[in-house]
Amino acid sequence: MAAAVLHDVEPAIEIDLEPVDSVVVTTLMDNVTDVFMPDQGPARRAAVGAGPWCPAAVMEGGQAPDALLAEHGFSVLVTVAKGGREHRFLFDAGTSPDGVTHNMRHLGIDPSSIEAIICSHGHFDHTTGLDGLIRTLGRVNMPVLIHPHFWRRRRIALPGREPMEIPTTSRRALTEAGFDIIEERQPSFLFGRSVLITGEVARTTGYEPGFPPQQAWLDERWQPDPLVLDDQALIVNVSGRGLVVITGCGHAGVVNIARYARRLCGGEPLYALLGGFHLNGPIFEPLIPRVLDELAAINPGVLVPAHCTGWRAQHAMSARFPAAFVPNSVGSSFHL
């Protein structure tokens, strides 16, 4: 399914995003797995004991449950229903080559049912799982939507430590696998006009800093690259409820992303906000009170912080938004 790209859309212009009947967001990879986490609100958890078994010589009978895997990464399957039709999209692909495909097998999800892939940004904890998907599917033949900065060679430079270069996704590998690579800064559509990829998010809060330790190899030298301009989100408008917004790491700033999504969609209410909000660590934790105040003003009905949000921010959100907050775990499906 080719993406429809809005070449003429400027960030301030409203987009006519067509409502859908429902959306299901299934967590294929996150930092946490918890087999005893109960269903809550729109969240349905993977059943305890469900899924395949694996060989285990130390067990009587030689088998043990083949568990869902968690890692410092993120990936969700987005299933959109409209007018009796369903479409499936993969948003991010996790950290390890085979973690997402392993979890898909466990959950009984057919990888060949995926029609397009959206990469929130170029960091390896959101892209490496494409390797396993390629090996599982062979020739892929589907679009992958990215921002042009996705390919940047990058490193992390923390005070008192040697800079650490992080892996960069190979353009040649994706091209040879058969992906139709679509690079856009501007918003673009999937499934007609029913799924919107934000492209580059407008930075308007003034206090959400991106990712200050990041540098990029530009003009034959390492230069500061704190904004992570390739950070993009996915938006669906659920009929009668409002916008579902999915973030990867939220490097653009979760408040910036939520505001931008509503701005693009003519001020529609924010029904659900899911994904990584990047509020962990000493750079970001001081921002938590202000971010929560801003989110309170936006008033999401469902709030699912994941991945890089951090435990302090999650704890604060659970206390501030007890009705909206839903913890995530690998295998959870959110019926929205």
Short mmCIF file of C-alpha atoms in Angstrom, two decimals:
data_model
loop_
_atom_site.label_atom_id
_atom_site.label_comp_id
_atom_site.label_asym_id
_atom_site.label_seq_id
_atom_site.Cartn_x
_atom_site.Cartn_y
_atom_site.Cartn_z
CA MET A 1 0.00 0.00 0.00
CA ALA A 2 1.66 3.20 -1.16
CA ALA A 3 1.54 6.22 1.10
CA ALA A 4 -0.20 9.36 -0.04
CA VAL A 5 2.22 12.21 0.71
CA LEU A 6 0.95 15.71 1.38
CA HIS A 7 3.66 17.68 -0.38
CA ASP A 8 1.68 20.90 -0.13
CA VAL A 9 0.87 20.70 3.59
CA GLU A 10 2.54 23.24 5.85
CA PRO A 11 2.60 22.58 9.61
CA ALA A 12 -0.02 25.25 10.31
CA ILE A 13 -2.55 23.88 7.77
CA GLU A 14 -5.34 21.65 9.04
CA ILE A 15 -5.67 18.18 7.53
CA ASP A 16 -8.95 16.40 6.87
CA LEU A 17 -8.23 13.11 8.63
CA GLU A 18 -11.14 10.76 7.99
CA PRO A 19 -12.51 9.05 11.12
CA VAL A 20 -12.19 5.28 11.50
CA ASP A 21 -14.48 2.88 13.32
CA SER A 22 -11.85 1.54 15.71
CA VAL A 23 -8.15 0.98 16.23
CA VAL A 24 -6.32 -1.77 18.12
CA VAL A 25 -2.74 -1.10 19.21
CA THR A 26 -0.84 -4.28 20.14
CA THR A 27 2.48 -3.92 21.96
CA LEU A 28 5.03 -6.15 20.21
CA MET A 29 8.02 -4.76 22.13
CA ASP A 30 8.52 -2.61 25.20
CA ASN A 31 10.81 -2.48 28.23
CA VAL A 32 8.40 -4.47 30.42
CA THR A 33 6.69 -7.84 30.33
CA ASP A 34 4.32 -8.88 33.12
CA VAL A 35 2.18 -12.02 32.80
CA PHE A 36 0.08 -11.09 35.83
CA MET A 37 -0.88 -7.58 34.69
CA PRO A 38 -4.70 -7.47 34.63
CA ASP A 39 -6.96 -6.14 31.91
CA GLN A 40 -7.70 -2.47 32.48
CA GLY A 41 -9.95 -0.15 30.55
CA PRO A 42 -9.15 -0.57 26.85
CA ALA A 43 -6.15 -2.83 27.61
CA ARG A 44 -6.39 -6.59 27.09
CA ARG A 45 -3.38 -8.56 28.29
CA ALA A 46 -1.88 -11.68 26.74
CA ALA A 47 -3.32 -14.74 28.46
CA VAL A 48 -1.09 -16.51 31.00
CA GLY A 49 0.09 -19.80 29.55
CA ALA A 50 -1.02 -18.94 26.04
CA GLY A 51 1.40 -19.24 23.18
CA PRO A 52 3.90 -21.91 22.16
CA TRP A 53 6.20 -24.01 24.35
CA CYS A 54 9.93 -24.47 23.91
CA PRO A 55 12.41 -27.27 24.72
CA ALA A 56 13.80 -27.11 28.28
CA ALA A 57 15.90 -30.06 29.37
CA VAL A 58 15.81 -29.13 33.07
CA MET A 59 11.99 -29.37 33.16
CA GLU A 60 10.11 -32.62 33.72
CA GLY A 61 8.61 -33.38 30.34
CA GLY A 62 11.33 -31.37 28.59
CA GLN A 63 9.28 -28.24 27.87
CA ALA A 64 8.54 -24.78 29.28
CA PRO A 65 6.37 -21.89 28.09
CA ASP A 66 8.07 -19.82 25.40
CA ALA A 67 7.83 -16.41 27.05
CA LEU A 68 7.21 -13.04 25.49
CA LEU A 69 10.43 -11.01 25.33
CA ALA A 70 11.01 -7.47 26.62
CA GLU A 71 13.93 -5.18 25.83
CA HIS A 72 14.84 -1.51 25.78
CA GLY A 73 12.98 -0.90 22.55
CA PHE A 74 9.56 -0.21 21.15
CA SER A 75 7.22 -1.65 18.54
CA VAL A 76 3.45 -1.76 18.12
CA LEU A 77 1.08 -3.25 15.58
CA VAL A 78 -1.71 -0.83 14.65
CA THR A 79 -4.89 -2.40 13.28
CA VAL A 80 -7.34 0.12 11.85
CA ALA A 81 -10.96 -0.77 11.01
CA LYS A 82 -13.21 1.31 8.78
CA GLY A 83 -16.30 0.38 6.78
CA GLY A 84 -15.80 -3.34 7.32
CA ARG A 85 -12.16 -3.29 6.21
CA GLU A 86 -9.04 -3.72 8.34
CA HIS A 87 -5.48 -2.61 7.69
CA ARG A 88 -2.37 -3.39 9.71
CA PHE A 89 0.69 -1.20 10.13
CA LEU A 90 3.92 -1.75 12.06
CA PHE A 91 5.11 1.26 14.02
CA ASP A 92 8.77 0.71 14.96
CA ALA A 93 10.53 -2.65 15.25
CA GLY A 94 12.42 -2.92 18.55
CA THR A 95 16.08 -3.34 19.49
CA SER A 96 17.03 -6.94 18.73
CA PRO A 97 16.96 -8.60 15.30
CA ASP A 98 14.43 -11.25 16.34
CA GLY A 99 12.55 -9.92 19.37
CA VAL A 100 9.52 -8.55 17.53
CA THR A 101 9.14 -11.54 15.21
CA HIS A 102 9.46 -13.87 18.23
CA ASN A 103 6.68 -11.99 20.02
CA MET A 104 4.53 -11.99 16.88
CA ARG A 105 4.79 -15.78 16.70
CA HIS A 106 3.91 -16.04 20.39
CA LEU A 107 0.83 -13.84 19.89
CA GLY A 108 -0.27 -15.62 16.71
CA ILE A 109 0.24 -12.56 14.49
CA ASP A 110 1.08 -13.19 10.85
CA PRO A 111 3.90 -10.82 9.77
CA SER A 112 2.70 -11.01 6.17
CA SER A 113 -0.50 -9.19 7.22
CA ILE A 114 1.50 -5.95 7.71
CA GLU A 115 0.88 -3.50 4.87
CA ALA A 116 3.32 -0.70 5.74
CA ILE A 117 5.98 0.20 8.29
CA ILE A 118 6.42 3.56 10.00
CA CYS A 119 9.72 4.26 11.73
CA SER A 120 9.34 6.95 14.38
CA HIS A 121 13.03 7.89 14.01
CA GLY A 122 16.40 6.39 13.15
CA HIS A 123 17.62 5.11 16.52
CA PHE A 124 18.46 1.40 16.53
CA ASP A 125 16.11 0.51 19.42
CA HIS A 126 13.25 1.22 17.02
CA THR A 127 14.65 -0.26 13.79
CA THR A 128 16.87 -3.33 14.36
CA GLY A 129 13.90 -5.72 14.37
CA LEU A 130 13.43 -5.01 10.66
CA ASP A 131 16.25 -7.55 10.24
CA GLY A 132 14.14 -10.41 11.60
CA LEU A 133 11.09 -9.26 9.65
CA ILE A 134 13.08 -9.36 6.40
CA ARG A 135 14.37 -12.86 7.16
CA THR A 136 10.86 -14.02 8.02
CA LEU A 137 9.12 -12.54 4.98
CA GLY A 138 11.83 -12.69 2.35
CA ARG A 139 11.15 -10.06 -0.31
CA VAL A 140 9.23 -7.45 1.67
CA ASN A 141 7.48 -5.31 -0.99
CA MET A 142 5.90 -2.73 1.28
CA PRO A 143 6.39 0.97 2.02
CA VAL A 144 8.48 2.15 4.95
CA LEU A 145 7.85 5.75 5.96
CA ILE A 146 10.74 7.76 7.40
CA HIS A 147 12.07 11.30 7.73
CA PRO A 148 15.20 12.17 5.67
CA HIS A 149 17.34 12.48 8.86
CA PHE A 150 16.60 8.81 9.61
CA TRP A 151 19.90 7.80 7.96
CA ARG A 152 22.15 10.11 9.94
CA ARG A 153 25.26 8.66 11.52
CA ARG A 154 24.99 9.56 15.20
CA ARG A 155 26.67 9.24 18.56
CA ILE A 156 25.87 9.99 22.19
CA ALA A 157 28.25 12.33 24.03
CA LEU A 158 27.70 12.31 27.80
CA PRO A 159 29.82 14.36 30.20
CA GLY A 160 32.73 12.38 31.64
CA ARG A 161 32.37 9.52 29.15
CA GLU A 162 33.82 8.69 25.79
CA PRO A 163 31.30 9.40 23.01
CA MET A 164 29.48 6.24 21.90
CA GLU A 165 28.49 5.88 18.27
CA ILE A 166 25.15 4.15 17.83
CA PRO A 167 24.25 1.80 14.93
CA THR A 168 22.76 3.34 11.81
CA THR A 169 20.17 1.54 9.66
CA SER A 170 21.50 0.54 6.25
CA ARG A 171 19.73 2.12 3.31
CA ARG A 172 21.13 -0.58 1.02
CA ALA A 173 19.80 -3.39 3.23
CA LEU A 174 16.27 -1.98 3.20
CA THR A 175 16.36 -1.31 -0.53
CA GLU A 176 17.66 -4.79 -1.34
CA ALA A 177 14.94 -6.30 0.85
CA GLY A 178 12.33 -4.69 -1.38
CA PHE A 179 11.12 -1.85 0.81
CA ASP A 180 9.62 1.16 -0.94
CA ILE A 181 11.39 3.84 1.09
CA ILE A 182 9.35 7.02 1.43
CA GLU A 183 11.28 9.95 2.93
CA GLU A 184 9.18 12.95 3.88
CA ARG A 185 9.43 15.90 6.24
CA GLN A 186 5.76 16.75 5.72
CA PRO A 187 2.70 14.76 6.88
CA SER A 188 1.59 11.77 4.82
CA PHE A 189 -1.41 9.43 4.72
CA LEU A 190 -1.95 5.66 4.77
CA PHE A 191 -5.26 3.78 4.25
CA GLY A 192 -6.72 6.57 2.14
CA ARG A 193 -6.96 9.57 4.46
CA SER A 194 -7.46 7.51 7.64
CA VAL A 195 -3.94 7.14 9.10
CA LEU A 196 -1.71 10.21 9.35
CA ILE A 197 2.05 10.22 9.85
CA THR A 198 3.06 13.59 11.27
CA GLY A 199 6.41 13.97 9.59
CA GLU A 200 8.55 16.59 11.29
CA VAL A 201 6.86 17.85 14.47
CA ALA A 202 6.71 21.59 15.16
CA ARG A 203 8.64 22.46 18.34
CA THR A 204 6.55 25.07 20.15
CA THR A 205 6.81 24.50 23.92
CA GLY A 206 10.27 26.00 24.25
CA TYR A 207 11.27 23.70 27.10
CA GLU A 208 11.26 20.20 25.59
CA PRO A 209 14.91 19.86 24.54
CA GLY A 210 14.93 16.94 22.12
CA PHE A 211 17.96 14.78 22.97
CA PRO A 212 20.82 17.09 24.03
CA PRO A 213 23.60 14.42 24.16
CA GLN A 214 23.15 13.53 20.49
CA GLN A 215 25.68 14.44 17.81
CA ALA A 216 25.65 13.69 14.09
CA TRP A 217 28.41 13.23 11.52
CA LEU A 218 27.85 16.21 9.22
CA ASP A 219 30.28 17.92 6.86
CA GLU A 220 33.01 15.45 7.83
CA ARG A 221 32.89 16.18 11.56
CA TRP A 222 30.77 15.51 14.62
CA GLN A 223 28.28 18.30 15.26
CA PRO A 224 25.48 18.81 17.81
CA ASP A 225 22.21 17.22 16.65
CA PRO A 226 19.93 17.59 19.68
CA LEU A 227 16.56 18.09 18.00
CA VAL A 228 16.13 14.60 16.47
CA LEU A 229 14.06 16.16 13.70
CA ASP A 230 13.26 12.72 12.27
CA ASP A 231 11.05 12.02 15.30
CA GLN A 232 7.49 11.52 14.03
CA ALA A 233 4.23 10.10 15.35
CA LEU A 234 1.15 8.28 14.03
CA ILE A 235 -2.39 9.68 14.32
CA VAL A 236 -5.78 8.01 13.88
CA ASN A 237 -9.15 9.72 14.47
CA VAL A 238 -11.62 7.28 16.07
CA SER A 239 -15.18 8.21 15.26
CA GLY A 240 -16.99 9.72 18.24
CA ARG A 241 -13.92 9.60 20.49
CA GLY A 242 -11.07 11.63 19.07
CA LEU A 243 -7.40 11.28 18.18
CA VAL A 244 -5.22 8.29 18.99
CA VAL A 245 -1.57 9.44 18.91
CA ILE A 246 1.32 6.95 19.03
CA THR A 247 4.88 8.10 19.72
CA GLY A 248 8.17 6.20 19.48
CA CYS A 249 10.55 7.93 21.90
CA GLY A 250 8.86 11.29 21.84
CA HIS A 251 12.14 13.11 21.19
CA ALA A 252 10.10 15.97 19.72
CA GLY A 253 8.54 16.36 23.18
CA VAL A 254 5.32 14.62 24.15
CA VAL A 255 3.55 17.95 24.65
CA ASN A 256 4.79 19.24 21.30
CA ILE A 257 3.55 16.03 19.66
CA ALA A 258 0.12 16.14 21.31
CA ARG A 259 -0.33 19.82 20.45
CA TYR A 260 0.86 19.32 16.88
CA ALA A 261 -1.47 16.35 16.34
CA ARG A 262 -4.46 18.40 17.47
CA ARG A 263 -3.33 21.37 15.42
CA LEU A 264 -3.02 19.26 12.27
CA CYS A 265 -6.46 17.77 12.86
CA GLY A 266 -8.41 20.94 13.49
CA GLY A 267 -8.42 20.81 17.27
CA GLU A 268 -9.98 17.35 17.60
CA PRO A 269 -9.86 16.10 21.21
CA LEU A 270 -7.01 13.81 22.23
CA TYR A 271 -8.58 10.47 23.07
CA ALA A 272 -5.47 8.35 23.63
CA LEU A 273 -1.73 9.00 23.85
CA LEU A 274 0.54 5.94 23.75
CA GLY A 275 4.28 5.33 23.47
CA GLY A 276 7.63 6.56 24.66
CA PHE A 277 7.60 10.03 26.21
CA HIS A 278 11.35 10.24 27.01
CA LEU A 279 11.18 11.65 30.53
CA ASN A 280 13.80 9.45 32.20
CA GLY A 281 17.21 10.48 33.44
CA PRO A 282 18.64 13.69 34.93
CA ILE A 283 18.12 15.84 31.83
CA PHE A 284 14.41 15.11 31.54
CA GLU A 285 13.07 14.28 35.01
CA PRO A 286 12.98 17.97 36.08
CA LEU A 287 10.49 18.53 33.24
CA ILE A 288 7.95 16.04 34.59
CA PRO A 289 5.77 18.48 36.62
CA ARG A 290 5.48 20.93 33.73
CA VAL A 291 4.78 18.17 31.19
CA LEU A 292 2.03 16.78 33.42
CA ASP A 293 0.47 20.23 33.80
CA GLU A 294 0.43 20.60 30.01
CA LEU A 295 -1.04 17.11 29.52
CA ALA A 296 -3.73 17.90 32.09
CA ALA A 297 -4.77 20.87 29.95
CA ILE A 298 -4.93 18.62 26.85
CA ASN A 299 -6.85 16.01 28.89
CA PRO A 300 -6.25 12.66 27.14
CA GLY A 301 -8.85 10.01 27.96
CA VAL A 302 -6.29 7.18 27.81
CA LEU A 303 -2.61 7.62 28.71
CA VAL A 304 -0.16 4.76 28.11
CA PRO A 305 3.46 5.78 28.78
CA ALA A 306 5.98 3.22 27.58
CA HIS A 307 9.62 2.50 26.70
CA CYS A 308 11.77 5.55 27.58
CA THR A 309 9.18 7.40 29.68
CA GLY A 310 10.93 6.30 32.86
CA TRP A 311 9.55 5.02 36.16
CA ARG A 312 9.44 8.41 37.89
CA ALA A 313 7.32 9.92 35.14
CA GLN A 314 5.08 6.85 35.01
CA HIS A 315 4.57 6.97 38.77
CA ALA A 316 3.73 10.69 38.59
CA MET A 317 1.29 10.09 35.73
CA SER A 318 -0.47 7.27 37.55
CA ALA A 319 -1.01 9.60 40.52
CA ARG A 320 -2.02 12.65 38.46
CA PHE A 321 -4.25 10.81 35.94
CA PRO A 322 -5.66 7.78 37.79
CA ALA A 323 -8.60 7.35 35.41
CA ALA A 324 -6.62 7.75 32.19
CA PHE A 325 -3.33 6.02 33.10
CA VAL A 326 -2.91 2.43 31.88
CA PRO A 327 0.44 0.63 32.32
CA ASN A 328 1.88 -1.10 29.30
CA SER A 329 3.46 -4.52 28.90
CA VAL A 330 4.55 -6.64 25.96
CA GLY A 331 1.55 -8.45 24.51
CA SER A 332 -1.03 -5.88 25.64
CA SER A 333 -3.68 -4.87 23.09
CA PHE A 334 -5.45 -1.53 23.45
CA HIS A 335 -8.93 -1.57 21.91
CA LEU A 336 -9.67 2.07 21.18
#
